[in-house]
């Protein structure tokens, strides 16, 4: 950590961003959060953290934020992030996600900020040519969402070449779980992610879980994903900041262990001790059969070791959050 500097966290009121803010503060970093609260929750950011309610489309606002704080590094989470929505509304993704990141990068470079951590995605790899997926697998985004992140990754590449801005692109597999202290968790509206949906069914807030297809080429026919704890993702961001002292890099972040939709539902039955009714429905467009990360690079180069590699432990933290906050942040 460089003394006297502040870290700008865009999307710091969102799911992964808010956990990262907590992790940064626990390690003594000073942060300022910028969030338009479209997906984020004001209550997910502690009241003693400087908070700017605003949009990355507002270039003048960004200039002010960089002028008012000595921003040593940017951690960029704020983005539209739903694969399914991006297939219906592609320009919202390759439009807003890219222009907003461009505004942010311009403001950062103009202000002399030379470190940038990007929230990126496994969707970059589309339907991958092999699995587990390391950083040498061909990039062929599976959706306009993934494409938008890839374009931002490429902008960072050129910002490094031209301006000496160092970056870390962190490609998350399936972010899951909640802060073990019970204060932060997942709260999307509408919720589309498997684990919170399964836990809503356990709580009785949904009649059942619909399994999107059971005819995939996987052991039980349902899709296999690599669920990675949100606090482990936050930890990787803090470690990536250290890497930026010397160089840039790309990292795939997962546990290297895949679980099927049926296995996730079984884990939730074990953890909650409750019945969870399921129905099998059609496939969801754009879902590849299997996405599992090879994170050896993050482990060796960032010194990253997930603290919650076990699926039941991940589900347990999410369940604790759901039980305490059945209506999420309540806003
Ligand atoms: N899924 C499902 N039913 C649901 C939500 C998700 O069967 O109600 C499946 C989905 O098809 C995918 C996996 O669960 O195979 C994880 O989906 P999620 O939306 O959580 O994350 P994604 O893999 O899209 O990033």
mmCIF file of N, CA and C in Angstrom, residues 3 15 54 68-69 75 85-86 90 101-102 104 115 126 131-132 175 183 187 223 263 276 279 322 326 331:
data_model
loop_
_atom_site.group_PDB
_atom_site.id
_atom_site.type_symbol
_atom_site.label_atom_id
_atom_site.label_comp_id
_atom_site.label_asym_id
_atom_site.label_seq_id
_atom_site.Cartn_x
_atom_site.Cartn_y
_atom_site.Cartn_z
ATOM 1 N N UNK A 3 1.273 5.005 0.994
ATOM 2 C CA UNK A 3 0.627 5.875 1.982
ATOM 3 C C UNK A 3 0.049 7.116 1.316
ATOM 4 N N UNK A 15 -22.411 -6.573 -5.658
ATOM 5 C CA UNK A 15 -22.137 -7.834 -4.952
ATOM 6 C C UNK A 15 -20.629 -8.060 -4.733
ATOM 7 N N UNK A 54 -23.184 8.235 -8.615
ATOM 8 C CA UNK A 54 -23.047 8.801 -9.947
ATOM 9 C C UNK A 54 -22.717 7.740 -10.956
ATOM 10 N N UNK A 68 -10.467 15.384 -6.631
ATOM 11 C CA UNK A 68 -10.685 15.531 -5.186
ATOM 12 C C UNK A 68 -9.910 14.523 -4.355
ATOM 13 N N UNK A 69 -9.591 13.366 -4.936
ATOM 14 C CA UNK A 69 -8.888 12.320 -4.191
ATOM 15 C C UNK A 69 -7.592 12.007 -4.927
ATOM 16 N N UNK A 75 -10.288 0.097 -9.013
ATOM 17 C CA UNK A 75 -10.836 -1.267 -9.090
ATOM 18 C C UNK A 75 -12.216 -1.116 -9.720
ATOM 19 N N UNK A 85 -29.356 -11.178 -20.545
ATOM 20 C CA UNK A 85 -29.834 -9.860 -20.965
ATOM 21 C C UNK A 85 -29.007 -9.354 -22.149
ATOM 22 N N UNK A 86 -27.706 -9.643 -22.121
ATOM 23 C CA UNK A 86 -26.845 -9.138 -23.201
ATOM 24 C C UNK A 86 -27.182 -9.795 -24.537
ATOM 25 N N UNK A 90 -27.799 -6.451 -26.994
ATOM 26 C CA UNK A 90 -26.334 -6.449 -27.100
ATOM 27 C C UNK A 90 -25.713 -5.056 -27.030
ATOM 28 N N UNK A 101 -16.175 2.281 -19.383
ATOM 29 C CA UNK A 101 -14.786 1.930 -19.047
ATOM 30 C C UNK A 101 -13.816 2.891 -19.722
ATOM 31 N N UNK A 102 -14.164 3.307 -20.941
ATOM 32 C CA UNK A 102 -13.300 4.251 -21.647
ATOM 33 C C UNK A 102 -13.250 5.605 -20.918
ATOM 34 N N UNK A 104 -13.686 6.070 -17.814
ATOM 35 C CA UNK A 104 -12.950 5.854 -16.567
ATOM 36 C C UNK A 104 -11.451 5.807 -16.830
ATOM 37 N N UNK A 115 -2.606 2.382 -12.134
ATOM 38 C CA UNK A 115 -2.900 0.997 -11.739
ATOM 39 C C UNK A 115 -4.407 0.761 -11.855
ATOM 40 N N UNK A 126 -16.322 -18.314 -23.963
ATOM 41 C CA UNK A 126 -17.471 -18.902 -24.664
ATOM 42 C C UNK A 126 -17.619 -20.376 -24.327
ATOM 43 N N UNK A 131 -10.939 -27.925 -21.123
ATOM 44 C CA UNK A 131 -11.226 -27.592 -19.740
ATOM 45 C C UNK A 131 -10.325 -28.438 -18.855
ATOM 46 N N UNK A 132 -9.843 -28.018 -17.677
ATOM 47 C CA UNK A 132 -10.066 -26.703 -17.093
ATOM 48 C C UNK A 132 -9.438 -25.596 -17.926
ATOM 49 N N UNK A 175 -19.068 -16.427 -9.226
ATOM 50 C CA UNK A 175 -18.996 -15.784 -7.908
ATOM 51 C C UNK A 175 -20.174 -16.257 -7.062
ATOM 52 N N UNK A 183 -22.859 -9.616 7.120
ATOM 53 C CA UNK A 183 -23.306 -8.244 6.836
ATOM 54 C C UNK A 183 -23.458 -7.952 5.346
ATOM 55 N N UNK A 187 -27.720 -9.739 -3.592
ATOM 56 C CA UNK A 187 -29.082 -9.196 -3.641
ATOM 57 C C UNK A 187 -29.290 -8.564 -5.014
ATOM 58 N N UNK A 223 -25.621 -28.612 -16.179
ATOM 59 C CA UNK A 223 -24.399 -27.835 -16.432
ATOM 60 C C UNK A 223 -23.463 -27.847 -15.224
ATOM 61 N N UNK A 263 -25.831 -31.058 -8.233
ATOM 62 C CA UNK A 263 -24.955 -31.132 -7.045
ATOM 63 C C UNK A 263 -25.097 -29.878 -6.169
ATOM 64 N N UNK A 276 -36.140 -28.969 -1.182
ATOM 65 C CA UNK A 276 -36.079 -28.007 -2.285
ATOM 66 C C UNK A 276 -36.656 -28.720 -3.511
ATOM 67 N N UNK A 279 -37.891 -28.688 -10.865
ATOM 68 C CA UNK A 279 -38.525 -29.086 -12.119
ATOM 69 C C UNK A 279 -37.477 -28.926 -13.207
ATOM 70 N N UNK A 322 -28.900 -15.212 3.649
ATOM 71 C CA UNK A 322 -30.327 -15.295 3.265
ATOM 72 C C UNK A 322 -31.215 -15.371 4.494
ATOM 73 N N UNK A 326 -33.668 -12.078 4.516
ATOM 74 C CA UNK A 326 -34.482 -12.732 3.471
ATOM 75 C C UNK A 326 -34.889 -11.772 2.361
ATOM 76 N N UNK A 331 -33.905 -2.504 0.255
ATOM 77 C CA UNK A 331 -34.182 -1.235 -0.413
ATOM 78 C C UNK A 331 -34.995 -1.471 -1.665
#
